[in-house]
Short mmCIF file of C-alpha atoms in Angstrom, two decimals:
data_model
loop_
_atom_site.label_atom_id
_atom_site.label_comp_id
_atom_site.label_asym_id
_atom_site.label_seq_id
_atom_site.Cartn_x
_atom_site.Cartn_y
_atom_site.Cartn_z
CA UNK A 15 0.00 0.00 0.00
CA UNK A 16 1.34 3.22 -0.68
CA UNK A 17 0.88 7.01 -0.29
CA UNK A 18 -0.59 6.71 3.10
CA UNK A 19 1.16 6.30 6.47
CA UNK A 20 1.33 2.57 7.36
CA UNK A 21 -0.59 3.90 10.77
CA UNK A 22 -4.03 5.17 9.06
CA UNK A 23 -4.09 1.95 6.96
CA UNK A 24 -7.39 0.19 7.56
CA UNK A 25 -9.15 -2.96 7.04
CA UNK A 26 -12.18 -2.63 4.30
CA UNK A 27 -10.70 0.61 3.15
CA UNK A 28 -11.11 0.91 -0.41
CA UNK A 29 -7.92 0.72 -2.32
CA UNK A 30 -7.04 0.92 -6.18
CA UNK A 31 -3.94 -0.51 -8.70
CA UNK A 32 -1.09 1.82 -9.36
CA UNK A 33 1.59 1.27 -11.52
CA UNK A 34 4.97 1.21 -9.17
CA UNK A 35 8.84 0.86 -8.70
CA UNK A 36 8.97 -2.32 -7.00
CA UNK A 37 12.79 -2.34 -6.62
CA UNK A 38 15.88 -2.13 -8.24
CA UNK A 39 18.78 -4.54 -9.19
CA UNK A 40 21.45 -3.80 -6.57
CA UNK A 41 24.70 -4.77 -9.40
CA UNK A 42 23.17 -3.36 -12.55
CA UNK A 43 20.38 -0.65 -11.15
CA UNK A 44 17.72 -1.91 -13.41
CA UNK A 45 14.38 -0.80 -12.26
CA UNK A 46 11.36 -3.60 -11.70
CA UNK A 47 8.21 -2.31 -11.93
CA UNK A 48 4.54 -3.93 -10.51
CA UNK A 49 1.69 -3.30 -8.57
CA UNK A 50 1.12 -1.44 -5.67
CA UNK A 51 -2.33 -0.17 -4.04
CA UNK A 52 -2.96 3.30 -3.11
CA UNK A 53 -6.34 4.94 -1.07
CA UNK A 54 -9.35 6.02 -3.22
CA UNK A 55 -9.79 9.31 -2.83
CA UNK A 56 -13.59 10.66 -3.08
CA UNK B 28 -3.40 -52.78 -1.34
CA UNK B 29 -1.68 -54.05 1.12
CA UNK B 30 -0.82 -52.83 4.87
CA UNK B 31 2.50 -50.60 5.54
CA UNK B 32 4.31 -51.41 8.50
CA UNK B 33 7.04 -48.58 9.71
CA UNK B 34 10.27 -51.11 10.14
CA UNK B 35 12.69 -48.79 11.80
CA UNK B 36 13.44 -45.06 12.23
CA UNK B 37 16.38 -42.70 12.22
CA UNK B 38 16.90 -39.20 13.56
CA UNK B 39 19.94 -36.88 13.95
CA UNK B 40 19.87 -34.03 16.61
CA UNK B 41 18.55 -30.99 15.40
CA UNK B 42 20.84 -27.97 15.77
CA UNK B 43 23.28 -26.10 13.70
CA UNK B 44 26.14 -28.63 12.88
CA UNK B 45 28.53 -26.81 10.68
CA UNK B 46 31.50 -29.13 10.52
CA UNK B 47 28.74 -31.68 8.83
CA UNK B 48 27.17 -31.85 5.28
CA UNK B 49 24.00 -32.82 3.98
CA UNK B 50 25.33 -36.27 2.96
CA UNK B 51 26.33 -36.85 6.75
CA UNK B 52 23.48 -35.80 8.14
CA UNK B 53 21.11 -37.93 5.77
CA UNK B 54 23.56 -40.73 5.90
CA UNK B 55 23.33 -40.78 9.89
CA UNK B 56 19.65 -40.98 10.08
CA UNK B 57 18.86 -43.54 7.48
CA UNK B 58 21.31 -46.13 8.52
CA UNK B 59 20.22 -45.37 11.96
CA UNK B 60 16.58 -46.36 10.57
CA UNK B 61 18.31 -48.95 8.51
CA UNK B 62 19.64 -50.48 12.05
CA UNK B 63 16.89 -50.29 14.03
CA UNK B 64 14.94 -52.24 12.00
CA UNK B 65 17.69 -54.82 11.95
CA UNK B 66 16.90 -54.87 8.10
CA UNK B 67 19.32 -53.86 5.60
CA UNK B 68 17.76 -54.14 1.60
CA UNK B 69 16.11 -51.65 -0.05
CA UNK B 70 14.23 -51.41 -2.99
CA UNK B 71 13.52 -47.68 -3.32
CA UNK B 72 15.00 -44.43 -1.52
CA UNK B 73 12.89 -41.46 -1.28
CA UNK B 74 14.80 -38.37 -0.37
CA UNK B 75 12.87 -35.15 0.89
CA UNK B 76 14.32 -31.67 1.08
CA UNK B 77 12.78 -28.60 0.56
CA UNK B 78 15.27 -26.12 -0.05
CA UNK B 79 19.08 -28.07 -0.97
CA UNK B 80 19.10 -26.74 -4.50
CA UNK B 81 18.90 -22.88 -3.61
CA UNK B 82 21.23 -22.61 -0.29
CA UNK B 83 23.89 -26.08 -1.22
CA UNK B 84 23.17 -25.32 -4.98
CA UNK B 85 22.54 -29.27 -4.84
CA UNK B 86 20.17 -31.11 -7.45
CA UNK B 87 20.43 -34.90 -8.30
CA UNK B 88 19.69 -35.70 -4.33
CA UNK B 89 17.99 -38.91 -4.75
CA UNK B 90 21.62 -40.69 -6.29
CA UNK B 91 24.00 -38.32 -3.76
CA UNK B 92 22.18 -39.82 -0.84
CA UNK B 93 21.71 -43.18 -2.04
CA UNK B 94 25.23 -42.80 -2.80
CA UNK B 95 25.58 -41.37 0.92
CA UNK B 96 23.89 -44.50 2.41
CA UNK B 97 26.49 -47.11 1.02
CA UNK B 98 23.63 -47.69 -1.86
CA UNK B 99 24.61 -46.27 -5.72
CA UNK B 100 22.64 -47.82 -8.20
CA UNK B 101 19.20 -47.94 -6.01
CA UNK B 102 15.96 -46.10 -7.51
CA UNK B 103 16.10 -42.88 -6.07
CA UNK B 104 14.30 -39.58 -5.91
CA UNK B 105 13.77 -36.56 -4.45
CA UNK B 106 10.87 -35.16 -2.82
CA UNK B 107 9.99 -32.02 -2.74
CA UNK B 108 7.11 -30.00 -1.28
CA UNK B 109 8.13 -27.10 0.49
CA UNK B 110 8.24 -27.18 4.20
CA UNK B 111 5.38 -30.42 3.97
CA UNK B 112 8.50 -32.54 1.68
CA UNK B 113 8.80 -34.88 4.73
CA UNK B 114 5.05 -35.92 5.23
CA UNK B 115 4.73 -35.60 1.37
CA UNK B 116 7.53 -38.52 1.01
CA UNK B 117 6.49 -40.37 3.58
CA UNK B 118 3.15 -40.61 1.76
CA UNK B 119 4.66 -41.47 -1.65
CA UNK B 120 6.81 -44.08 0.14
CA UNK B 121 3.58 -45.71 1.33
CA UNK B 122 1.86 -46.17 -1.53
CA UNK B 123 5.00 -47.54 -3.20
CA UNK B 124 4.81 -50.22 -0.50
CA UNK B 125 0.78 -50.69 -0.51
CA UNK B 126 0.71 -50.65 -4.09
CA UNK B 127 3.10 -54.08 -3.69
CA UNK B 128 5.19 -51.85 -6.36
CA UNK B 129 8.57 -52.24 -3.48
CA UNK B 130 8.67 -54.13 -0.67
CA UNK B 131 11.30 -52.05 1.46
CA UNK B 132 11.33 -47.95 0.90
CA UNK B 133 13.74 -46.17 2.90
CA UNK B 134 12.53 -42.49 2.88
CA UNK B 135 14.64 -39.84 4.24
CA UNK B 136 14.38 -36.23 5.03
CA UNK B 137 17.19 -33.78 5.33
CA UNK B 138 18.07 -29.73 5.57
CA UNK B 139 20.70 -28.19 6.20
CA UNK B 140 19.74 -24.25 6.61
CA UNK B 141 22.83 -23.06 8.53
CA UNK B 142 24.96 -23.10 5.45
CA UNK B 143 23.90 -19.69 4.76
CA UNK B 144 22.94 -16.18 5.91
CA UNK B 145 19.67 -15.37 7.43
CA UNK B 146 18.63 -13.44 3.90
CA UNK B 147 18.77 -16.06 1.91
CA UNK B 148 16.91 -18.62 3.82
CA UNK B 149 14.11 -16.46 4.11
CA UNK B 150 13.93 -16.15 0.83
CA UNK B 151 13.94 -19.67 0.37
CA UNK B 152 11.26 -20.30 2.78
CA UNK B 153 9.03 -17.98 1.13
CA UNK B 154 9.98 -19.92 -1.70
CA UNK B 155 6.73 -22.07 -2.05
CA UNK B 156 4.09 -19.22 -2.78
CA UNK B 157 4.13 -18.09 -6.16
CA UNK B 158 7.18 -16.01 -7.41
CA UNK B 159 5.45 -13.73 -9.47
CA UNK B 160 2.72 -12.56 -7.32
CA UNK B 161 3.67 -12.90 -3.97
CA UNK B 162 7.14 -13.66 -2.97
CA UNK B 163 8.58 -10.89 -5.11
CA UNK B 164 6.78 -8.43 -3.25
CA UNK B 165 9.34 -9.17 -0.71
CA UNK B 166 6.72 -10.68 2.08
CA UNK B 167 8.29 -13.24 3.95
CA UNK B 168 6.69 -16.99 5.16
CA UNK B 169 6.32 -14.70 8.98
CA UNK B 170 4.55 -12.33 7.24
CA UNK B 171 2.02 -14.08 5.84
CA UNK B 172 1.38 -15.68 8.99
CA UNK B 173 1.05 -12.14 10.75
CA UNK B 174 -1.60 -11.34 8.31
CA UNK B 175 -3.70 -14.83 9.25
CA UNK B 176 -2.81 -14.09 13.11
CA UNK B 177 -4.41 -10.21 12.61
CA UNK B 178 -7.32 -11.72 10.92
CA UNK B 179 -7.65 -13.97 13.90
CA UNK B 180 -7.52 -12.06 16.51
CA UNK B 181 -10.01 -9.90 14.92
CA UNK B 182 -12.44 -12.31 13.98
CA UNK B 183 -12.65 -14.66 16.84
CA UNK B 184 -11.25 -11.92 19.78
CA UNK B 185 -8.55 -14.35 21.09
CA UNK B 186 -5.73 -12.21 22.43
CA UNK B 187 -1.97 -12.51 21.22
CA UNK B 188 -0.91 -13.67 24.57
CA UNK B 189 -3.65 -16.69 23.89
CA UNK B 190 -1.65 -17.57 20.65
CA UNK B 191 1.53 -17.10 21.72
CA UNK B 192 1.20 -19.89 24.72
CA UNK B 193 1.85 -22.58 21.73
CA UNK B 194 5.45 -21.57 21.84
CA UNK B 195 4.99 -22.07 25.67
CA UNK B 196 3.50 -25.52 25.63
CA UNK B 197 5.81 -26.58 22.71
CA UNK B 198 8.72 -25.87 24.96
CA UNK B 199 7.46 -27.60 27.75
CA UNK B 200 7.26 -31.05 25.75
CA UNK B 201 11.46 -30.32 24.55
CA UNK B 202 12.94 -30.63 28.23
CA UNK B 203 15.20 -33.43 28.35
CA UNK B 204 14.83 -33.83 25.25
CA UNK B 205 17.97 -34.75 24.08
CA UNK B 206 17.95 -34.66 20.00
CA UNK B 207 15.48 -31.14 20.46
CA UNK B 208 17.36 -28.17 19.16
CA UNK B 209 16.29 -25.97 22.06
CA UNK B 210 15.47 -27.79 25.07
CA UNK B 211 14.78 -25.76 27.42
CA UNK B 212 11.60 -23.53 29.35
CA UNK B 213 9.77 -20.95 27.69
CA UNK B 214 7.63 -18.59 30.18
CA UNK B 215 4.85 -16.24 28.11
CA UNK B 216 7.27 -13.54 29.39
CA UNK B 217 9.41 -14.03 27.04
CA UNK B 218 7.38 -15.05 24.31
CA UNK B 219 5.33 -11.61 24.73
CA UNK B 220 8.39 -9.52 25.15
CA UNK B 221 10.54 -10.91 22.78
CA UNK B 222 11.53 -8.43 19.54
CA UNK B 223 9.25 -8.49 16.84
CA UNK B 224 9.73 -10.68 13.76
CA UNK B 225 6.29 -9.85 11.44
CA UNK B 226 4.45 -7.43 13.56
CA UNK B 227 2.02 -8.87 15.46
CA UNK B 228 4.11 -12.54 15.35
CA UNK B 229 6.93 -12.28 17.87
CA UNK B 230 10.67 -13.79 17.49
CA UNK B 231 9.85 -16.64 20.12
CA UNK B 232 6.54 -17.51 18.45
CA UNK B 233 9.10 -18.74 15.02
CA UNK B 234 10.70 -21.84 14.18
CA UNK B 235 14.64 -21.14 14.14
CA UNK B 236 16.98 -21.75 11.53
CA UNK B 237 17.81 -25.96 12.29
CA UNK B 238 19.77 -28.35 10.27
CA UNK B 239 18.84 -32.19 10.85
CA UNK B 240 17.65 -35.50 8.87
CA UNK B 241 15.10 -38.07 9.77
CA UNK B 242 13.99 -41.38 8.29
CA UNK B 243 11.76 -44.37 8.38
CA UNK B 244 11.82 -47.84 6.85
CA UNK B 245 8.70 -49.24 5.35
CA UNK B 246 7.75 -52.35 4.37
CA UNK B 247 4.79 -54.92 4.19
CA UNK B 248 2.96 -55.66 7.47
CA UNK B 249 2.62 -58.70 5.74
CA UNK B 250 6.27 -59.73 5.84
CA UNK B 251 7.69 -57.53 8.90
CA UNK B 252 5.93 -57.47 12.39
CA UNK B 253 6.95 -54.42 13.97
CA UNK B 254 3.61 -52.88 15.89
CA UNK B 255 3.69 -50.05 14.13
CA UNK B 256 0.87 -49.91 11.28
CA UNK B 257 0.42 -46.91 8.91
CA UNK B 258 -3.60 -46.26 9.13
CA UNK B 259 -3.47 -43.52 6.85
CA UNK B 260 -1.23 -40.93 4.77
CA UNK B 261 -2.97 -38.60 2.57
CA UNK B 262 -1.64 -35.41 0.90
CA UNK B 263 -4.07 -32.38 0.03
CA UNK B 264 -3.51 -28.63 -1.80
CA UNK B 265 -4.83 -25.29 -1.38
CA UNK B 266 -4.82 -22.26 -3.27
CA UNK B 267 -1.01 -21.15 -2.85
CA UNK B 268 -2.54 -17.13 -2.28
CA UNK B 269 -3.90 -16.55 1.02
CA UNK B 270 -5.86 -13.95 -0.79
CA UNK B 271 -7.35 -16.62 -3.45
CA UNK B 272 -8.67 -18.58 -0.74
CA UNK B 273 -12.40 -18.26 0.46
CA UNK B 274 -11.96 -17.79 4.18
CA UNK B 275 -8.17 -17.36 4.85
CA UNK B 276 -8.43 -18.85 8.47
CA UNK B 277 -8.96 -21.79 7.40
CA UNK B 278 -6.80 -24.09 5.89
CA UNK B 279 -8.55 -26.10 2.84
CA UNK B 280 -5.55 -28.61 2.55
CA UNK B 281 -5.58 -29.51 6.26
CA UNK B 282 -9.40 -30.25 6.76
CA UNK B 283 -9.02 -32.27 3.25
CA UNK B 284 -6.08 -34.10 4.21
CA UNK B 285 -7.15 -34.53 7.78
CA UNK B 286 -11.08 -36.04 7.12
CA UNK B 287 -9.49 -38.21 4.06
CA UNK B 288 -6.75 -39.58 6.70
CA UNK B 289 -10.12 -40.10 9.69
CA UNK B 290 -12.11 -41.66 6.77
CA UNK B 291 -9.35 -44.47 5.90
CA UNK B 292 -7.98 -44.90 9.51
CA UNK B 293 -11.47 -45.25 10.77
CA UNK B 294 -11.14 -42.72 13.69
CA UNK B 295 -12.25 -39.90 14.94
CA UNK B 296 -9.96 -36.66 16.19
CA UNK B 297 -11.08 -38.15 19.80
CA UNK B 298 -9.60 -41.07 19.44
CA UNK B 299 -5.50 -39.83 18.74
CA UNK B 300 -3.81 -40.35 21.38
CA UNK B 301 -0.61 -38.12 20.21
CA UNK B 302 -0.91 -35.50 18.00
CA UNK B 303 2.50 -33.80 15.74
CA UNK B 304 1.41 -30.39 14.22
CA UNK B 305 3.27 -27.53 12.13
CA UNK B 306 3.77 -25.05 15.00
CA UNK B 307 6.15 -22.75 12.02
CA UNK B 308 4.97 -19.98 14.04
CA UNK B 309 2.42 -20.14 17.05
CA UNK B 310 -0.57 -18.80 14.85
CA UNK B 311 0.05 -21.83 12.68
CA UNK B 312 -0.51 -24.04 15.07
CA UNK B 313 -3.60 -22.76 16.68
CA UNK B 314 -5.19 -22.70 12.96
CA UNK B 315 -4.01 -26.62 12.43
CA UNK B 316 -5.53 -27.80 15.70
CA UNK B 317 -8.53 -26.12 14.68
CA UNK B 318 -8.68 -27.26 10.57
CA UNK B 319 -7.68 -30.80 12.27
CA UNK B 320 -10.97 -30.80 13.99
CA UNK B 321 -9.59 -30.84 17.76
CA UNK B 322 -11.07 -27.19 18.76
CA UNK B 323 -13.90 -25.23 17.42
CA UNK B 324 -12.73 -22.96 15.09
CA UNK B 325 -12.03 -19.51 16.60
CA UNK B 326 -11.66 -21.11 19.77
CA UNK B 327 -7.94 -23.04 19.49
CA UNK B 328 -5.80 -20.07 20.99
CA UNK B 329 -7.86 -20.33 24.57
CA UNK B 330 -7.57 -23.85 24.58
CA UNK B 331 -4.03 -23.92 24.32
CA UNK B 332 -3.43 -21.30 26.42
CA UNK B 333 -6.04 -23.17 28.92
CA UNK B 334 -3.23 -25.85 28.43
CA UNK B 335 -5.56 -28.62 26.40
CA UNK B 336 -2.13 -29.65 24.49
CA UNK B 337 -0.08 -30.65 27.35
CA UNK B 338 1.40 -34.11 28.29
CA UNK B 339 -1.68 -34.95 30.46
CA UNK B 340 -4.59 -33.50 28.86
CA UNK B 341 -7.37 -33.63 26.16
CA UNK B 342 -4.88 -33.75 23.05
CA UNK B 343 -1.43 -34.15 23.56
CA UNK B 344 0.12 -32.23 21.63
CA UNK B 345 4.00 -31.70 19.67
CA UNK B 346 5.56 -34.25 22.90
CA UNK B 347 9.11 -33.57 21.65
CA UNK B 348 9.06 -29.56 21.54
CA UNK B 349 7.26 -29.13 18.36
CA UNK B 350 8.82 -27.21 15.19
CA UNK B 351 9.23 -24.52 17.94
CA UNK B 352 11.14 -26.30 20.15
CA UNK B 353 12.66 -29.68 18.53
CA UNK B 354 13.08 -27.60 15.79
CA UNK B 355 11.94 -27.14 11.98
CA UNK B 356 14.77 -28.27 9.57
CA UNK B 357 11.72 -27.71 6.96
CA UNK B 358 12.35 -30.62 4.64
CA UNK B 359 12.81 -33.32 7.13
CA UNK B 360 10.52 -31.98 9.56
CA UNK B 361 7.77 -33.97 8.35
CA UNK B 362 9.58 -37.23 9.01
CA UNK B 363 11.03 -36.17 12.44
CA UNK B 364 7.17 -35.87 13.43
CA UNK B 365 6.47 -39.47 12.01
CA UNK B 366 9.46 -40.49 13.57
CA UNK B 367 8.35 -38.99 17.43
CA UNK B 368 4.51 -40.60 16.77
CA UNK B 369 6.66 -44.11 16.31
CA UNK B 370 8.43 -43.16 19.80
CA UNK B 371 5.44 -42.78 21.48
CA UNK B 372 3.17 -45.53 20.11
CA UNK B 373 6.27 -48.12 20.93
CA UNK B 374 6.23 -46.68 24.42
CA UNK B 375 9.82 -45.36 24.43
CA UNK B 376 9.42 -41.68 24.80
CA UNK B 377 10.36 -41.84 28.77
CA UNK B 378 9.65 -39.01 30.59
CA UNK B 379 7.79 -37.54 27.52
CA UNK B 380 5.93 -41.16 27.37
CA UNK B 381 2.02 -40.36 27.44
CA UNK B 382 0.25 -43.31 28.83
CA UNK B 383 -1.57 -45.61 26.64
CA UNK B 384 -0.81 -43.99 23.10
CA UNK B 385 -2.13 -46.34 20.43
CA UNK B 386 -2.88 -43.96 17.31
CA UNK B 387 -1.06 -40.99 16.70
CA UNK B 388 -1.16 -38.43 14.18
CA UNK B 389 1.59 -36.23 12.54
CA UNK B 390 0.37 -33.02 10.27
CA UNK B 391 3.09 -31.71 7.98
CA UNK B 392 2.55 -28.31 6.15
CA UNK B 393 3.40 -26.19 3.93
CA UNK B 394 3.81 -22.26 4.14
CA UNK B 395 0.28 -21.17 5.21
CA UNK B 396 -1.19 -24.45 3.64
CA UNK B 397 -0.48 -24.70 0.34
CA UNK B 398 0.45 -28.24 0.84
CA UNK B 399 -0.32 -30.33 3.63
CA UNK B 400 0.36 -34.48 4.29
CA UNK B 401 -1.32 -36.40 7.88
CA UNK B 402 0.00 -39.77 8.70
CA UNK B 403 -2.21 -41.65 11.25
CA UNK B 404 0.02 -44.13 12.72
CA UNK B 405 -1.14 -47.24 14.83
CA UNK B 406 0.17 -49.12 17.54
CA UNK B 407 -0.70 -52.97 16.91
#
């Protein structure tokens, strides 16, 4: 989950896909990309 | 098909032995098993290991340890099912011997996790869920247990204090128990104030890092009388994805493999005498005893901590310290808890000895459940 503080996460709360940097390759610094969930906002 | 008898068994102790490889280690137990059964030919070696190919870099297993066992040439295999390898090849070693396929299957568990740095057997542990959805989000096999042990105490209201007393009962079964990797008291204390490993899961609710190989011998009851029977091995799945599953508290592949095992053993949950379950961390041992059908569901955290599980009580439960407390060297594991059942229905666990045990039971699991194996084992 990201772009909330890990604090005012909460269960049921409505969440949606976002396109994200997952992590990066320590020797060669490529960038792998996924999924990550961030808050609906109304 | 005909009847399995368990011939002999073989255990190493479980601890961190670094001058020793995996060859050793396998070698020790299965000519220990080999031994006991005073019985020396073999027609097929089953070898289970869970995670030998990422931290030795070691494939071909099944000829190294039948090479390891004084035996090249023999038809041998590797097993491998996650942390449930052990009860997996157990289970494909009995139906190699019911079938009337071999008469005498030697099958073998061994792990040797010390080898390597913390990282990388976490990693591997978290191996068995599926690589490209969950592991490489970088959740570990603790973390997806913290997620079923919020869900818990949500759902049902049992307290973390009421989970984490499986780590305290666990311990209480390893005292004097001499091939346990940690032998020694565990007060709630401890268990409560203990650093976090996978917020709410504690460090002293986890299975350490262990190293150790078990085995059995199996052959026909027909041609070996050795009063122990095999009533039942079965093996069930599970979605790998807690969040594919329909309720995540409860674990598919244990009530499946645990009502196939009752159905072909002919007995009910009130009728084992000693029970063996996956204790990986304390939450996944409160949600076996529950999927096994010994507690209610929602209610197997108060009746542990009400202290159901110990030595004298309802359900006797993990009499040799548990994957807590013996210790979890994943891919034998399985067989170490087959092996302990064997102890106790012979009537040789001494001080750990519960009176009367005739059938005992031995749950081996995978990760949250994606694989588990019950053997129901009777004393005859």
């Amino acid at each position: 989950v990201v772009d909330i503080e890990p604090e005012s996460v909460k269960s049921g709360m409505k969440v949606e896909y976002t396109f994200r940097k997952v992590t990066e390759d320590g020797q060669a610094g490529l960038i792998q990309y996924g999924y990550k969930f961030r808050p609906i906002v109304d | 098909m005909r009847k399995v008898a368990i011939a002999g068994i073989g255990f190493t102790k479980v601890g961190e032995p670094w001058e020793r490889n995996i060859k050793e280690l396998f070698a020790e137990a299965a000519l220990a098993a080999m031994k006991d059964a005073a019985h020396t030919e073999v027609d097929q070696l089953y070898v289970a290991n869970m995670m030998g190919a990422h931290l030795q870099g070691q494939l071909g297993m099944g000829a190294l340890m039948a090479e390891a066992i004084g035996k090249p040439g023999l038809s041998a295999v590797r097993i491998e099912a996650g942390q449930a390898s052990g009860g997996v090849a157990f289970n494909e070693g009995v139906k190699a011997v019911a079938s009337g396929l071999n008469d005498w299957v030697l099958v073998g568990g061994v792990e040797k996790m010390s080898d390597l740095l913390p990282e990388a057997v976490t990693t591997a542990l978290v191996g068995t869920e599926e690589q490209e959805y969950t592991s490489y989000t970088g959740v570990t096999k603790t973390g997806l247990s913290a997620i079923l042990h919020r869900l818990y105490t949500r759902e049902y209201g049992a307290t973390p204090e009421e989970i984490g007393w499986f780590a305290v009962r666990s311990h209480d079964n390893a005292v004097g128990v001499a091939h346990a990797q940690y032998s020694f008291k565990l007060s709630i204390e401890r268990v409560m104030t203990s650093p976090m490993e996978a917020d709410p899961i504690r460090m002293m609710e986890c299975a350490a890092v262990a190293d150790g190989a078990a085995a059995v011998l199996l052959g026909p009851a027909e041609k070996i009388v050795t009063g122990i029977e095999v009533a039942a091995s079965t093996v069930a799945t599970d979605y790998t994805s807690l969040a594919s599953r329909k309720h995540p508290l409860t674990l598919e592949a244990v009530k499946k493999s645990a009502n196939n095992a009752y159905e072909v053993a002919k007995v009910k949950p009130k009728d084992v005498d000693v029970l063996e379950v996956t204790d990986d961390t304390t939450i996944d041992g409160v949600l076996s005893l529950e999927d096994l059908g010994f507690v209610e569901k929602g209610k197997g955290a108060k009746f542990v901590a009400q202290g159901h599980t110990a030595r004298t009580e309802e359900i006797p439960t993990n009499n040799f310290g548990g994957l807590k407390a013996r210790g979890n060297p994943v891919g034998a594991t399985g067989l170490y808890q087959i092996v302990e059942t064997v102890i106790q229905l012979r009537g040789k666990a001494g001080a750990n000895q519960i009176t009367d045990a005739k059938v005992g039971m031995a749950q081996s699991m995978a990760s949250v459940g994606s694989t588990c194996s019950i053997a129901i084992l009777r004393g005859v």
